Coordinates of N, CA and C in Angstrom, one line a residue:
M1 N 1.4 -19.4 26.2 CA 2.8 -20.0 26.2 C 3.2 -20.2 24.8
L2 N 4.5 -19.9 24.5 CA 5.1 -20.1 23.2 C 5.9 -21.3 23.1
T3 N 5.7 -22.1 22.1 CA 6.5 -23.3 21.8 C 7.3 -23.1 20.6
R4 N 8.6 -23.5 20.6 CA 9.5 -23.3 19.5 C 9.2 -24.4 18.5
V5 N 9.0 -24.1 17.2 CA 8.9 -25.0 16.1 C 10.2 -25.0 15.4
E6 N 10.9 -26.2 15.4 CA 12.3 -26.2 14.9 C 12.2 -26.3 13.3
I7 N 12.9 -25.3 12.7 CA 13.0 -25.3 11.3 C 14.3 -26.1 10.9
P8 N 14.2 -27.1 10.1 CA 15.4 -27.9 9.8 C 16.5 -27.2 9.2
S9 N 17.7 -27.6 9.4 CA 18.9 -26.9 8.8 C 18.9 -27.1 7.3
S10 N 18.2 -28.1 6.8 CA 18.1 -28.3 5.3 C 17.2 -27.3 4.6
V11 N 16.6 -26.4 5.4 CA 15.7 -25.5 4.7 C 16.3 -24.7 3.6
D12 N 17.6 -24.4 3.7 CA 18.3 -23.6 2.7 C 18.5 -24.4 1.4
R13 N 18.1 -25.6 1.4 CA 18.1 -26.4 0.1 C 16.8 -26.3 -0.7
I14 N 15.8 -25.7 -0.2 CA 14.6 -25.5 -0.9 C 14.8 -24.7 -2.1
D15 N 14.3 -25.1 -3.2 CA 14.5 -24.4 -4.5 C 13.7 -23.1 -4.4
V16 N 14.4 -22.0 -4.9 CA 13.8 -20.7 -5.0 C 13.5 -20.4 -6.5
P17 N 12.2 -20.2 -6.8 CA 11.8 -20.0 -8.2 C 12.5 -18.8 -8.8
P18 N 12.8 -18.9 -10.1 CA 13.4 -17.8 -10.8 C 12.8 -16.4 -10.6
Q19 N 11.5 -16.4 -10.5 CA 10.8 -15.1 -10.3 C 11.2 -14.5 -8.9
I20 N 11.2 -15.4 -7.9 CA 11.6 -14.9 -6.6 C 13.0 -14.5 -6.5
Q21 N 13.9 -15.2 -7.2 CA 15.3 -14.9 -7.3 C 15.4 -13.5 -7.9
A22 N 14.7 -13.2 -8.9 CA 14.7 -11.9 -9.6 C 14.2 -10.8 -8.7
W23 N 13.1 -11.1 -8.0 CA 12.6 -10.1 -7.0 C 13.6 -9.8 -5.9
I24 N 14.3 -10.8 -5.4 CA 15.3 -10.6 -4.4 C 16.4 -9.7 -4.9
R25 N 16.9 -10.0 -6.1 CA 18.0 -9.1 -6.6 C 17.5 -7.7 -6.8
E26 N 16.3 -7.5 -7.3 CA 15.8 -6.2 -7.5 C 15.6 -5.5 -6.2
A27 N 15.0 -6.2 -5.2 CA 14.8 -5.5 -3.9 C 16.1 -5.1 -3.3
Q28 N 17.1 -5.9 -3.4 CA 18.4 -5.6 -2.8 C 19.0 -4.4 -3.5
Q29 N 18.9 -4.3 -4.8 CA 19.4 -3.1 -5.5 C 18.6 -1.9 -5.2
E30 N 17.3 -2.0 -5.1 CA 16.5 -0.8 -4.7 C 16.8 -0.3 -3.3
I31 N 17.0 -1.3 -2.4 CA 17.2 -0.9 -1.0 C 18.6 -0.2 -0.9
E32 N 19.6 -0.8 -1.6 CA 20.9 -0.2 -1.6 C 20.9 1.3 -2.1
A33 N 20.2 1.5 -3.2 CA 20.1 2.8 -3.8 C 19.3 3.7 -2.9
F34 N 18.3 3.2 -2.2 CA 17.5 4.1 -1.3 C 18.4 4.5 -0.1
Q35 N 19.2 3.6 0.4 CA 20.0 3.9 1.6 C 21.2 4.7 1.3
D36 N 21.6 4.8 0.0 CA 22.7 5.6 -0.4 C 22.3 7.0 -0.8
R37 N 21.0 7.3 -0.7 CA 20.6 8.7 -1.1 C 21.1 9.7 0.0
W38 N 21.5 10.9 -0.5 CA 22.0 11.9 0.3 C 21.0 13.0 0.7
D39 N 19.8 13.0 0.0 CA 18.8 14.0 0.2 C 17.8 13.8 1.2
R40 N 18.0 12.7 2.0 CA 17.0 12.4 3.1 C 17.7 11.8 4.2
P41 N 17.2 11.9 5.5 CA 17.9 11.2 6.6 C 17.8 9.7 6.5
L42 N 18.9 9.1 6.9 CA 18.9 7.6 6.9 C 17.9 7.1 7.9
I43 N 17.1 6.0 7.5 CA 16.2 5.4 8.4 C 17.0 4.2 9.0
E44 N 17.6 4.5 10.2 CA 18.5 3.6 10.8 C 17.9 2.2 11.2
Q45 N 16.6 2.2 11.4 CA 16.0 0.9 11.8 C 15.7 0.0 10.7
F46 N 15.9 0.5 9.5 CA 15.5 -0.3 8.3 C 16.8 -1.1 7.8
V47 N 16.7 -2.4 8.0 CA 17.8 -3.3 7.6 C 17.1 -4.5 6.9
A48 N 17.6 -4.8 5.7 CA 16.9 -5.9 5.0 C 17.3 -7.3 5.6
A49 N 16.4 -8.2 5.6 CA 16.7 -9.6 6.1 C 17.4 -10.4 5.0
D50 N 17.7 -11.6 5.3 CA 18.2 -12.6 4.3 C 17.0 -13.1 3.6
Y51 N 16.6 -12.4 2.5 CA 15.4 -12.7 1.8 C 15.3 -14.1 1.3
Q52 N 16.3 -14.7 0.8 CA 16.2 -16.0 0.3 C 15.9 -17.0 1.5
L53 N 16.6 -16.9 2.6 CA 16.4 -17.8 3.7 C 15.0 -17.6 4.3
V54 N 14.5 -16.4 4.3 CA 13.2 -16.2 4.9 C 12.1 -16.8 3.9
Y55 N 12.3 -16.6 2.6 CA 11.4 -17.2 1.6 C 11.4 -18.8 1.8
Q56 N 12.6 -19.3 1.9 CA 12.7 -20.8 2.1 C 12.0 -21.3 3.3
S57 N 12.2 -20.5 4.4 CA 11.5 -20.8 5.7 C 10.0 -20.7 5.6
L58 N 9.5 -19.7 4.9 CA 8.1 -19.6 4.7 C 7.6 -20.8 3.9
C59 N 8.3 -21.2 2.8 CA 7.9 -22.3 2.1 C 7.8 -23.6 2.9
W60 N 8.8 -23.8 3.8 CA 8.8 -24.9 4.7 C 7.6 -24.9 5.6
A61 N 7.4 -23.7 6.2 CA 6.3 -23.6 7.1 C 4.9 -23.8 6.5
R62 N 4.8 -23.3 5.3 CA 3.5 -23.5 4.5 C 3.2 -25.0 4.3
E63 N 4.3 -25.7 4.1 CA 4.1 -27.2 3.7 C 4.0 -28.0 5.0
N64 N 4.6 -27.6 6.1 CA 4.8 -28.5 7.2 C 4.2 -28.1 8.5
V65 N 3.7 -26.9 8.6 CA 3.2 -26.4 9.9 C 1.7 -26.1 9.8
P66 N 0.9 -26.8 10.5 CA -0.6 -26.6 10.5 C -0.9 -25.1 10.9
L67 N -1.7 -24.5 10.2 CA -2.0 -23.1 10.4 C -3.5 -22.9 10.7
I68 N -3.9 -22.0 11.5 CA -5.3 -21.8 11.9 C -6.0 -20.9 10.9
G69 N -5.4 -20.4 9.9 CA -6.0 -19.6 8.9 C -5.0 -19.2 7.8
N70 N -5.4 -18.2 7.0 CA -4.6 -17.8 5.9 C -4.1 -16.4 5.9
R71 N -4.4 -15.7 7.0 CA -4.0 -14.3 7.1 C -2.5 -14.2 7.6
F72 N -1.7 -13.4 6.8 CA -0.3 -13.2 7.1 C -0.1 -11.7 7.3
L73 N 0.7 -11.4 8.4 CA 0.9 -10.1 8.7 C 2.4 -9.9 8.9
E74 N 3.0 -8.8 8.2 CA 4.4 -8.5 8.4 C 4.5 -7.2 9.2
W75 N 5.2 -7.3 10.4 CA 5.5 -6.2 11.2 C 6.6 -5.4 10.7
G76 N 6.4 -4.1 10.4 CA 7.5 -3.3 9.9 C 7.9 -3.7 8.5
C77 N 7.0 -3.7 7.5 CA 7.3 -4.3 6.3 C 8.3 -3.7 5.4
G78 N 8.7 -2.4 5.6 CA 9.8 -1.8 4.8 C 9.4 -1.8 3.3
F79 N 10.2 -2.4 2.5 CA 9.9 -2.5 1.0 C 8.9 -3.5 0.7
A80 N 8.4 -4.3 1.7 CA 7.4 -5.3 1.6 C 7.8 -6.5 0.7
A81 N 9.1 -6.7 0.6 CA 9.5 -7.9 -0.2 C 9.0 -9.2 0.5
I82 N 9.1 -9.3 1.8 CA 8.6 -10.5 2.4 C 7.2 -10.7 2.2
S83 N 6.4 -9.6 2.3 CA 5.0 -9.7 2.1 C 4.7 -10.2 0.7
A84 N 5.5 -9.7 -0.3 CA 5.3 -10.1 -1.7 C 5.6 -11.6 -1.8
F85 N 6.6 -12.1 -1.2 CA 7.0 -13.5 -1.2 C 5.8 -14.3 -0.6
A86 N 5.3 -13.9 0.5 CA 4.2 -14.6 1.1 C 2.9 -14.7 0.3
S87 N 2.7 -13.6 -0.5 CA 1.5 -13.6 -1.4 C 1.6 -14.7 -2.5
T88 N 2.8 -15.1 -2.9 CA 3.0 -16.1 -3.9 C 2.7 -17.5 -3.3
L89 N 2.7 -17.6 -2.0 CA 2.4 -18.8 -1.3 C 0.9 -18.9 -0.8
D90 N 0.1 -18.1 -1.5 CA -1.3 -18.1 -1.3 C -1.8 -17.6 0.1
F91 N -1.0 -16.8 0.8 CA -1.4 -16.1 2.0 C -2.2 -14.9 1.7
D92 N -3.1 -14.5 2.5 CA -3.8 -13.2 2.5 C -2.9 -12.2 3.3
V93 N -2.2 -11.3 2.6 CA -1.1 -10.6 3.2 C -1.5 -9.2 3.5
I94 N -1.0 -8.7 4.7 CA -1.1 -7.3 5.1 C 0.3 -6.9 5.6
G95 N 0.8 -5.8 5.2 CA 2.0 -5.3 5.8 C 1.8 -4.0 6.5
I96 N 2.3 -3.8 7.7 CA 2.2 -2.6 8.4 C 3.6 -1.9 8.5
E97 N 3.7 -0.6 8.2 CA 5.0 0.1 8.2 C 4.7 1.5 8.8
A98 N 5.6 1.9 9.7 CA 5.5 3.2 10.3 C 6.1 4.4 9.5
E99 N 7.0 4.0 8.6 CA 7.8 5.1 7.9 C 7.1 5.3 6.5
P100 N 6.6 6.5 6.3 CA 5.9 6.8 5.0 C 6.8 6.6 3.8
D101 N 8.1 7.0 3.9 CA 9.1 6.8 2.8 C 9.2 5.4 2.4
L102 N 9.3 4.5 3.4 CA 9.4 3.1 3.0 C 8.2 2.5 2.4
L103 N 7.0 3.0 2.9 CA 5.8 2.5 2.3 C 5.6 3.0 0.9
R104 N 6.1 4.2 0.6 CA 6.0 4.6 -0.8 C 6.9 3.8 -1.7
Q105 N 8.1 3.5 -1.2 CA 9.0 2.6 -2.0 C 8.4 1.2 -2.2
A106 N 7.7 0.7 -1.1 CA 7.1 -0.6 -1.2 C 6.0 -0.6 -2.3
G107 N 5.2 0.5 -2.3 CA 4.1 0.6 -3.3 C 4.6 0.6 -4.7
T108 N 5.8 1.3 -4.9 CA 6.4 1.4 -6.2 C 6.8 0.0 -6.7
I109 N 7.6 -0.7 -5.9 CA 8.2 -2.0 -6.3 C 7.1 -3.0 -6.4
L110 N 6.1 -3.0 -5.6 CA 5.0 -4.0 -5.7 C 4.2 -3.8 -7.0
A111 N 4.0 -2.5 -7.4 CA 3.3 -2.3 -8.6 C 4.1 -2.8 -9.8
R112 N 5.4 -2.7 -9.7 CA 6.3 -3.2 -10.8 C 6.2 -4.7 -10.9
W113 N 6.1 -5.3 -9.7 CA 6.0 -6.8 -9.7 C 4.6 -7.3 -9.9
D114 N 3.6 -6.4 -10.0 CA 2.2 -6.7 -10.2 C 1.7 -7.6 -9.0
V115 N 2.1 -7.1 -7.8 CA 1.6 -7.8 -6.6 C 0.6 -6.9 -5.9
N116 N -0.5 -7.4 -5.6 CA -1.6 -6.6 -5.0 C -1.9 -7.1 -3.6
I117 N -1.3 -6.4 -2.6 CA -1.5 -6.7 -1.2 C -1.8 -5.4 -0.5
D118 N -2.3 -5.5 0.7 CA -2.6 -4.4 1.5 C -1.4 -3.9 2.3
L119 N -1.0 -2.7 2.1 CA 0.0 -2.0 2.9 C -0.6 -0.9 3.7
V120 N -0.2 -0.9 5.0 CA -0.9 0.1 5.9 C 0.2 0.9 6.6
L121 N 0.0 2.2 6.7 CA 0.8 3.1 7.4 C 0.4 3.1 8.9
G122 N 1.2 2.7 9.8 CA 0.8 2.7 11.2 C 1.8 1.9 12.0
N123 N 1.5 1.8 13.3 CA 2.3 1.1 14.3 C 1.8 -0.3 14.4
F124 N 2.7 -1.3 14.3 CA 2.3 -2.7 14.3 C 2.1 -3.2 15.8
L125 N 2.4 -2.4 16.8 CA 2.2 -2.8 18.2 C 0.7 -2.6 18.5
P126 N 0.0 -3.6 19.1 CA -1.3 -3.4 19.6 C -1.3 -2.4 20.7
P127 N -2.4 -1.7 20.8 CA -2.5 -0.7 21.9 C -2.3 -1.3 23.3
G128 N -1.4 -0.6 24.1 CA -1.1 -1.1 25.4 C 0.1 -2.1 25.5
S129 N 0.5 -2.6 24.3 CA 1.6 -3.6 24.4 C 2.9 -3.1 24.8
E130 N 3.1 -1.7 24.7 CA 4.4 -1.1 25.1 C 4.7 -1.5 26.6
S131 N 3.7 -1.7 27.4 CA 3.9 -2.0 28.8 C 4.6 -3.3 29.0
L132 N 4.7 -4.2 28.0 CA 5.4 -5.5 28.1 C 6.9 -5.3 28.0
S133 N 7.4 -4.2 27.7 CA 8.8 -4.0 27.5 C 9.4 -3.4 28.8
E134 N 10.5 -4.0 29.3 CA 11.2 -3.4 30.4 C 12.2 -2.4 30.0
D135 N 12.4 -2.2 28.7 CA 13.4 -1.3 28.2 C 12.7 -0.2 27.3
P136 N 12.6 1.0 27.8 CA 11.9 2.1 27.0 C 12.6 2.5 25.8
T137 N 13.8 2.1 25.6 CA 14.6 2.5 24.4 C 14.5 1.6 23.2
L138 N 13.8 0.5 23.3 CA 13.7 -0.4 22.2 C 13.2 0.3 20.9
P139 N 13.8 0.0 19.8 CA 13.3 0.7 18.5 C 11.8 0.6 18.2
S140 N 11.3 -0.6 18.5 CA 9.8 -0.8 18.2 C 8.9 0.2 19.0
L141 N 9.4 0.8 20.0 CA 8.6 1.7 20.9 C 8.7 3.1 20.4
G142 N 9.5 3.4 19.3 CA 9.7 4.8 18.9 C 8.9 5.2 17.7
H143 N 7.9 4.5 17.4 CA 7.0 4.9 16.2 C 5.8 5.6 16.7
H144 N 5.8 6.9 16.5 CA 4.7 7.8 17.0 C 3.7 8.0 15.8
V145 N 3.1 6.9 15.5 CA 2.0 6.9 14.5 C 0.8 6.2 15.0
E146 N -0.3 6.3 14.4 CA -1.5 5.7 14.8 C -1.4 4.2 14.7
C147 N -2.2 3.5 15.5 CA -2.2 2.0 15.4 C -2.6 1.5 14.1
G148 N -1.9 0.6 13.5 CA -2.2 0.1 12.1 C -3.4 -0.7 12.1
Y149 N -3.8 -1.4 13.2 CA -4.9 -2.3 13.2 C -6.2 -1.6 13.1
Q150 N -6.3 -0.3 13.5 CA -7.5 0.4 13.4 C -7.8 0.7 11.9
S151 N -6.8 0.9 11.1 CA -6.9 1.2 9.7 C -7.5 0.0 8.9
I152 N -7.2 -1.2 9.4 CA -7.6 -2.4 8.6 C -8.8 -3.1 9.3
G153 N -9.2 -2.6 10.5 CA -10.4 -3.2 11.1 C -10.1 -4.6 11.6
L154 N -8.9 -4.9 11.9 CA -8.5 -6.3 12.4 C -7.6 -6.1 13.6
D155 N -7.6 -7.2 14.4 CA -6.7 -7.2 15.5 C -5.6 -8.3 15.3
L156 N -4.6 -8.3 16.2 CA -3.5 -9.2 16.0 C -4.0 -10.7 16.0
D157 N -5.0 -10.9 16.8 CA -5.5 -12.3 16.9 C -6.4 -12.7 15.7
D158 N -6.5 -11.9 14.7 CA -7.1 -12.2 13.4 C -6.2 -12.9 12.4
F159 N -4.9 -13.0 12.8 CA -3.9 -13.4 11.9 C -3.4 -14.8 12.3
A160 N -3.1 -15.6 11.2 CA -2.6 -17.0 11.5 C -1.0 -17.0 11.6
I161 N -0.4 -16.1 10.9 CA 1.1 -16.1 10.9 C 1.6 -14.6 10.8
I162 N 2.5 -14.3 11.7 CA 3.1 -13.0 11.8 C 4.6 -13.2 11.5
Y163 N 5.1 -12.3 10.7 CA 6.6 -12.2 10.4 C 7.1 -10.9 11.0
A164 N 8.3 -11.1 11.7 CA 9.0 -9.9 12.2 C 10.5 -10.0 12.1
Y165 N 11.1 -8.9 12.0 CA 12.6 -8.8 12.0 C 12.9 -7.9 13.2
P166 N 13.0 -8.5 14.4 CA 13.3 -7.6 15.6 C 14.7 -7.1 15.6
W167 N 14.8 -5.8 16.0 CA 16.1 -5.3 16.2 C 16.9 -6.1 17.3
P168 N 18.2 -6.2 17.2 CA 18.9 -6.9 18.2 C 18.5 -6.5 19.7
G169 N 18.1 -7.5 20.4 CA 17.8 -7.2 21.8 C 16.3 -7.0 22.1
E170 N 15.5 -7.0 21.0 CA 14.0 -6.8 21.2 C 13.2 -8.1 20.8
D171 N 13.9 -9.2 20.5 CA 13.2 -10.4 20.1 C 12.3 -10.9 21.2
D172 N 12.8 -10.7 22.5 CA 12.0 -11.2 23.6 C 10.7 -10.3 23.7
F173 N 10.8 -9.0 23.5 CA 9.7 -8.1 23.5 C 8.6 -8.5 22.5
H174 N 9.1 -8.8 21.2 CA 8.2 -9.2 20.2 C 7.5 -10.5 20.5
E175 N 8.2 -11.4 21.1 CA 7.6 -12.7 21.5 C 6.6 -12.4 22.6
A176 N 6.9 -11.5 23.5 CA 5.9 -11.2 24.6 C 4.6 -10.6 24.0
V177 N 4.8 -9.7 23.1 CA 3.6 -9.1 22.4 C 2.8 -10.2 21.7
F178 N 3.4 -11.0 21.0 CA 2.8 -12.1 20.2 C 2.0 -13.0 21.2
N179 N 2.7 -13.3 22.3 CA 2.1 -14.3 23.3 C 0.9 -13.6 24.0
R180 N 0.9 -12.3 24.2 CA -0.2 -11.7 24.8 C -1.4 -11.5 23.9
Y181 N -1.2 -11.1 22.7 CA -2.2 -10.6 21.8 C -2.6 -11.5 20.6
A182 N -1.8 -12.4 20.3 CA -2.1 -13.3 19.1 C -3.1 -14.4 19.4
A183 N -3.7 -14.9 18.4 CA -4.6 -16.0 18.6 C -4.0 -17.3 19.0
N184 N -4.7 -18.1 19.8 CA -4.1 -19.4 20.2 C -4.0 -20.3 19.0
G185 N -2.8 -20.8 18.8 CA -2.5 -21.7 17.6 C -1.8 -21.0 16.5
S186 N -1.8 -19.6 16.6 CA -1.1 -18.9 15.5 C 0.4 -19.0 15.7
V187 N 1.2 -18.6 14.6 CA 2.6 -18.8 14.7 C 3.3 -17.4 14.3
M188 N 4.5 -17.2 14.9 CA 5.3 -16.1 14.6 C 6.6 -16.6 14.0
M189 N 7.0 -16.0 12.9 CA 8.4 -16.2 12.3 C 9.2 -15.0 12.5
Q190 N 10.4 -15.2 13.1 CA 11.4 -14.1 13.3 C 12.7 -14.3 12.5
F191 N 13.1 -13.3 11.8 CA 14.5 -13.3 11.3 C 15.3 -12.6 12.3
C192 N 16.3 -13.3 12.9 CA 17.1 -12.7 14.0 C 18.5 -12.6 13.7
G193 N 18.9 -12.7 12.4 CA 20.3 -12.6 12.0 C 20.7 -13.7 11.1
P194 N 21.9 -13.7 10.6 CA 22.4 -14.7 9.6 C 22.1 -16.1 10.1
N195 N 21.5 -16.9 9.3 CA 21.2 -18.3 9.5 C 20.4 -18.5 10.8
D196 N 19.6 -17.5 11.2 CA 18.8 -17.6 12.4 C 17.3 -17.1 12.1
V197 N 16.5 -18.1 11.7 CA 15.1 -17.9 11.5 C 14.4 -18.7 12.6
R198 N 13.6 -18.1 13.4 CA 12.9 -18.8 14.5 C 11.4 -18.8 14.2
L199 N 10.8 -19.9 14.7 CA 9.3 -20.1 14.5 C 8.7 -20.4 15.8
W200 N 7.7 -19.7 16.2 CA 7.0 -19.9 17.5 C 5.5 -20.2 17.3
R201 N 5.0 -21.1 18.1 CA 3.5 -21.3 18.1 C 3.0 -20.9 19.5
K202 N 1.9 -20.2 19.5 CA 1.2 -19.8 20.7 C 0.3 -21.0 21.1
Q203 N 0.4 -21.5 22.3 CA -0.4 -22.5 22.8 C -0.9 -22.2 24.2
S204 N -2.1 -22.6 24.4 CA -2.7 -22.3 25.8 C -2.1 -23.3 26.8

Protein backbone atom coordinates (compact mmCIF):
# COMPACT_ATOMS: atom_id res chain seq x y z
CA MET A 1 0.00 0.00 0.00
CA LEU A 2 1.21 3.51 -0.80
CA THR A 3 0.75 6.38 1.63
CA ARG A 4 1.07 9.97 0.49
CA VAL A 5 3.67 12.05 2.34
CA GLU A 6 2.61 15.68 2.13
CA ILE A 7 5.34 18.07 1.05
CA PRO A 8 4.59 21.50 2.54
CA SER A 9 3.83 24.41 0.20
CA SER A 10 6.67 26.31 1.85
CA VAL A 11 9.18 23.92 0.25
CA ASP A 12 9.86 26.50 -2.46
CA ARG A 13 11.39 28.79 0.18
CA ILE A 14 14.29 26.43 0.84
CA ASP A 15 17.54 28.11 -0.11
CA VAL A 16 19.22 26.77 -3.22
CA PRO A 17 23.05 26.93 -2.98
CA PRO A 18 24.86 28.97 -5.67
CA GLN A 19 26.50 25.83 -7.04
CA ILE A 20 23.12 24.16 -7.59
CA GLN A 21 21.74 27.36 -9.13
CA ALA A 22 24.64 27.38 -11.57
CA TRP A 23 24.11 23.71 -12.40
CA ILE A 24 20.42 24.35 -13.05
CA ARG A 25 21.17 27.19 -15.46
CA GLU A 26 23.82 25.17 -17.26
CA ALA A 27 21.61 22.08 -17.54
CA GLN A 28 18.75 24.15 -18.94
CA GLN A 29 21.05 25.71 -21.54
CA GLU A 30 22.51 22.33 -22.51
CA ILE A 31 19.06 20.76 -22.82
CA GLU A 32 17.75 23.62 -24.94
CA ALA A 33 20.75 23.34 -27.28
CA PHE A 34 20.33 19.55 -27.47
CA GLN A 35 16.65 19.79 -28.32
CA ASP A 36 17.28 22.46 -30.97
CA ARG A 37 19.71 20.26 -32.94
CA TRP A 38 18.59 19.49 -36.48
CA ASP A 39 20.96 16.57 -37.16
CA ARG A 40 19.17 13.97 -35.02
CA PRO A 41 15.56 12.96 -34.32
CA LEU A 42 13.87 14.68 -31.42
CA ILE A 43 13.54 12.52 -28.30
CA GLU A 44 9.92 13.36 -27.64
CA GLN A 45 9.74 11.75 -24.22
CA PHE A 46 12.59 13.84 -22.84
CA VAL A 47 11.25 16.87 -20.97
CA ALA A 48 13.13 18.60 -18.17
CA ALA A 49 11.48 18.92 -14.76
CA ASP A 50 11.38 22.03 -12.60
CA TYR A 51 14.88 21.41 -11.33
CA GLN A 52 14.78 23.99 -8.56
CA LEU A 53 11.54 22.67 -7.07
CA VAL A 54 12.72 19.07 -7.27
CA TYR A 55 15.99 19.98 -5.55
CA GLN A 56 14.09 21.81 -2.81
CA SER A 57 11.76 18.83 -2.39
CA LEU A 58 14.73 16.47 -2.13
CA CYS A 59 16.27 18.71 0.52
CA TRP A 60 13.03 18.69 2.48
CA ALA A 61 12.69 14.91 2.23
CA ARG A 62 16.30 14.39 3.26
CA GLU A 63 15.73 16.39 6.44
CA ASN A 64 12.19 15.35 7.32
CA VAL A 65 11.40 11.89 5.96
CA PRO A 66 12.88 8.79 7.63
CA LEU A 67 14.58 6.62 5.02
CA ILE A 68 15.41 2.93 5.10
CA GLY A 69 18.80 3.45 3.45
CA ASN A 70 20.93 5.73 1.34
CA ARG A 71 20.50 4.40 -2.21
CA PHE A 72 18.82 6.79 -4.65
CA LEU A 73 17.58 5.74 -8.08
CA GLU A 74 16.45 8.01 -10.90
CA TRP A 75 14.13 6.44 -13.46
CA GLY A 76 14.88 7.81 -16.92
CA CYS A 77 17.64 10.13 -15.80
CA GLY A 78 18.10 12.06 -19.07
CA PHE A 79 20.90 14.58 -18.49
CA ALA A 80 21.14 13.24 -14.90
CA ALA A 81 20.76 16.69 -13.33
CA ILE A 82 18.46 15.34 -10.60
CA SER A 83 20.92 12.54 -9.93
CA ALA A 84 23.69 15.12 -9.57
CA PHE A 85 21.60 17.17 -7.13
CA ALA A 86 20.88 14.05 -5.07
CA SER A 87 24.59 13.26 -4.87
CA THR A 88 25.20 16.59 -3.12
CA LEU A 89 22.75 15.46 -0.43
CA ASP A 90 24.92 12.43 0.33
CA PHE A 91 22.80 9.84 -1.43
CA ASP A 92 24.41 6.89 -3.19
CA VAL A 93 23.03 7.62 -6.64
CA ILE A 94 22.31 5.52 -9.72
CA GLY A 95 20.56 6.81 -12.83
CA ILE A 96 18.99 4.52 -15.43
CA GLU A 97 18.36 5.84 -18.96
CA ALA A 98 17.18 4.04 -22.10
CA GLU A 99 18.39 6.61 -24.66
CA PRO A 100 22.14 6.38 -25.43
CA ASP A 101 22.27 9.99 -26.70
CA LEU A 102 20.92 11.29 -23.41
CA LEU A 103 23.30 9.14 -21.42
CA ARG A 104 26.25 10.52 -23.40
CA GLN A 105 25.09 14.07 -22.70
CA ALA A 106 24.73 13.21 -19.02
CA GLY A 107 28.25 11.82 -18.86
CA THR A 108 29.66 14.98 -20.44
CA ILE A 109 27.90 17.39 -18.12
CA LEU A 110 28.62 15.35 -14.98
CA ALA A 111 32.31 15.23 -15.87
CA ARG A 112 32.29 19.02 -16.18
CA TRP A 113 30.63 19.28 -12.77
CA ASP A 114 33.08 16.74 -11.30
CA VAL A 115 30.20 14.53 -10.17
CA ASN A 116 30.94 10.82 -9.99
CA ILE A 117 27.78 8.72 -10.00
CA ASP A 118 26.74 5.51 -11.74
CA LEU A 119 24.77 5.95 -14.95
CA VAL A 120 23.31 2.85 -16.58
CA LEU A 121 21.96 2.29 -20.08
CA GLY A 122 18.82 0.23 -19.72
CA ASN A 123 15.14 -0.05 -18.93
CA PHE A 124 14.14 1.17 -15.48
CA LEU A 125 11.09 -1.13 -15.34
CA PRO A 126 11.65 -4.38 -13.42
CA PRO A 127 11.07 -7.51 -15.53
CA GLY A 128 7.38 -8.36 -15.72
CA SER A 129 6.16 -4.98 -14.50
CA GLU A 130 4.68 -4.13 -17.90
CA SER A 131 1.75 -6.36 -16.96
CA LEU A 132 0.66 -3.77 -14.37
CA SER A 133 -0.32 -1.33 -17.11
CA GLU A 134 -3.79 -1.38 -18.63
CA ASP A 135 -2.60 0.90 -21.45
CA PRO A 136 -0.04 -0.63 -23.85
CA THR A 137 0.72 2.80 -25.35
CA LEU A 138 2.32 4.34 -22.25
CA PRO A 139 5.73 5.87 -23.05
CA SER A 140 7.46 3.90 -20.30
CA LEU A 141 6.58 0.68 -22.12
CA GLY A 142 8.33 1.65 -25.34
CA HIS A 143 11.98 1.23 -24.33
CA HIS A 144 13.31 -1.87 -26.05
CA VAL A 145 16.57 -2.14 -24.16
CA GLU A 146 17.84 -4.60 -21.61
CA CYS A 147 16.81 -4.30 -17.99
CA GLY A 148 19.02 -1.78 -16.21
CA TYR A 149 18.98 -3.67 -12.92
CA GLN A 150 20.90 -6.58 -14.41
CA SER A 151 23.77 -4.23 -15.22
CA ILE A 152 24.11 -2.99 -11.65
CA GLY A 153 23.38 -6.24 -9.86
CA LEU A 154 20.60 -4.64 -7.83
CA ASP A 155 16.82 -4.81 -7.76
CA LEU A 156 14.28 -2.09 -7.18
CA ASP A 157 13.87 -3.18 -3.57
CA ASP A 158 17.53 -2.35 -2.93
CA PHE A 159 16.78 1.39 -3.10
CA ALA A 160 15.52 3.70 -0.37
CA ILE A 161 14.27 6.48 -2.63
CA ILE A 162 13.22 6.49 -6.28
CA TYR A 163 12.69 9.62 -8.35
CA ALA A 164 10.54 9.62 -11.49
CA TYR A 165 9.04 12.14 -13.91
CA PRO A 166 6.09 10.19 -15.33
CA TRP A 167 4.64 11.17 -18.66
CA PRO A 168 1.10 12.60 -18.30
CA GLY A 169 -1.27 9.73 -17.64
CA GLU A 170 1.31 7.20 -16.48
CA ASP A 171 1.79 8.32 -12.88
CA ASP A 172 -0.60 5.58 -11.70
CA PHE A 173 1.45 2.98 -13.56
CA HIS A 174 4.69 4.18 -11.98
CA GLU A 175 3.03 4.05 -8.58
CA ALA A 176 1.81 0.51 -9.24
CA VAL A 177 5.31 -0.62 -10.25
CA PHE A 178 6.80 0.98 -7.16
CA ASN A 179 4.12 -0.59 -4.95
CA ARG A 180 4.75 -4.05 -6.39
CA TYR A 181 8.56 -4.14 -6.55
CA ALA A 182 10.02 -1.58 -4.10
CA ALA A 183 11.10 -2.34 -0.55
CA ASN A 184 8.69 -1.84 2.30
CA GLY A 185 9.38 1.58 3.82
CA SER A 186 10.99 3.04 0.71
CA VAL A 187 9.74 6.27 -0.87
CA MET A 188 9.06 7.49 -4.40
CA MET A 189 9.21 11.13 -5.46
CA GLN A 190 7.37 12.11 -8.63
CA PHE A 191 7.49 15.38 -10.51
CA CYS A 192 4.07 15.53 -12.15
CA GLY A 193 4.03 19.06 -13.53
CA PRO A 194 4.29 22.69 -12.41
CA ASN A 195 4.14 22.98 -8.62
CA ASP A 196 3.28 19.28 -8.36
CA VAL A 197 5.87 17.13 -6.60
CA ARG A 198 4.44 14.04 -4.94
CA LEU A 199 6.00 11.78 -2.36
CA TRP A 200 4.82 8.26 -1.60
CA ARG A 201 5.88 5.73 1.01
CA LYS A 202 5.32 2.01 0.56
CA GLN A 203 3.89 0.42 3.68
CA SER A 204 2.69 -3.11 4.32
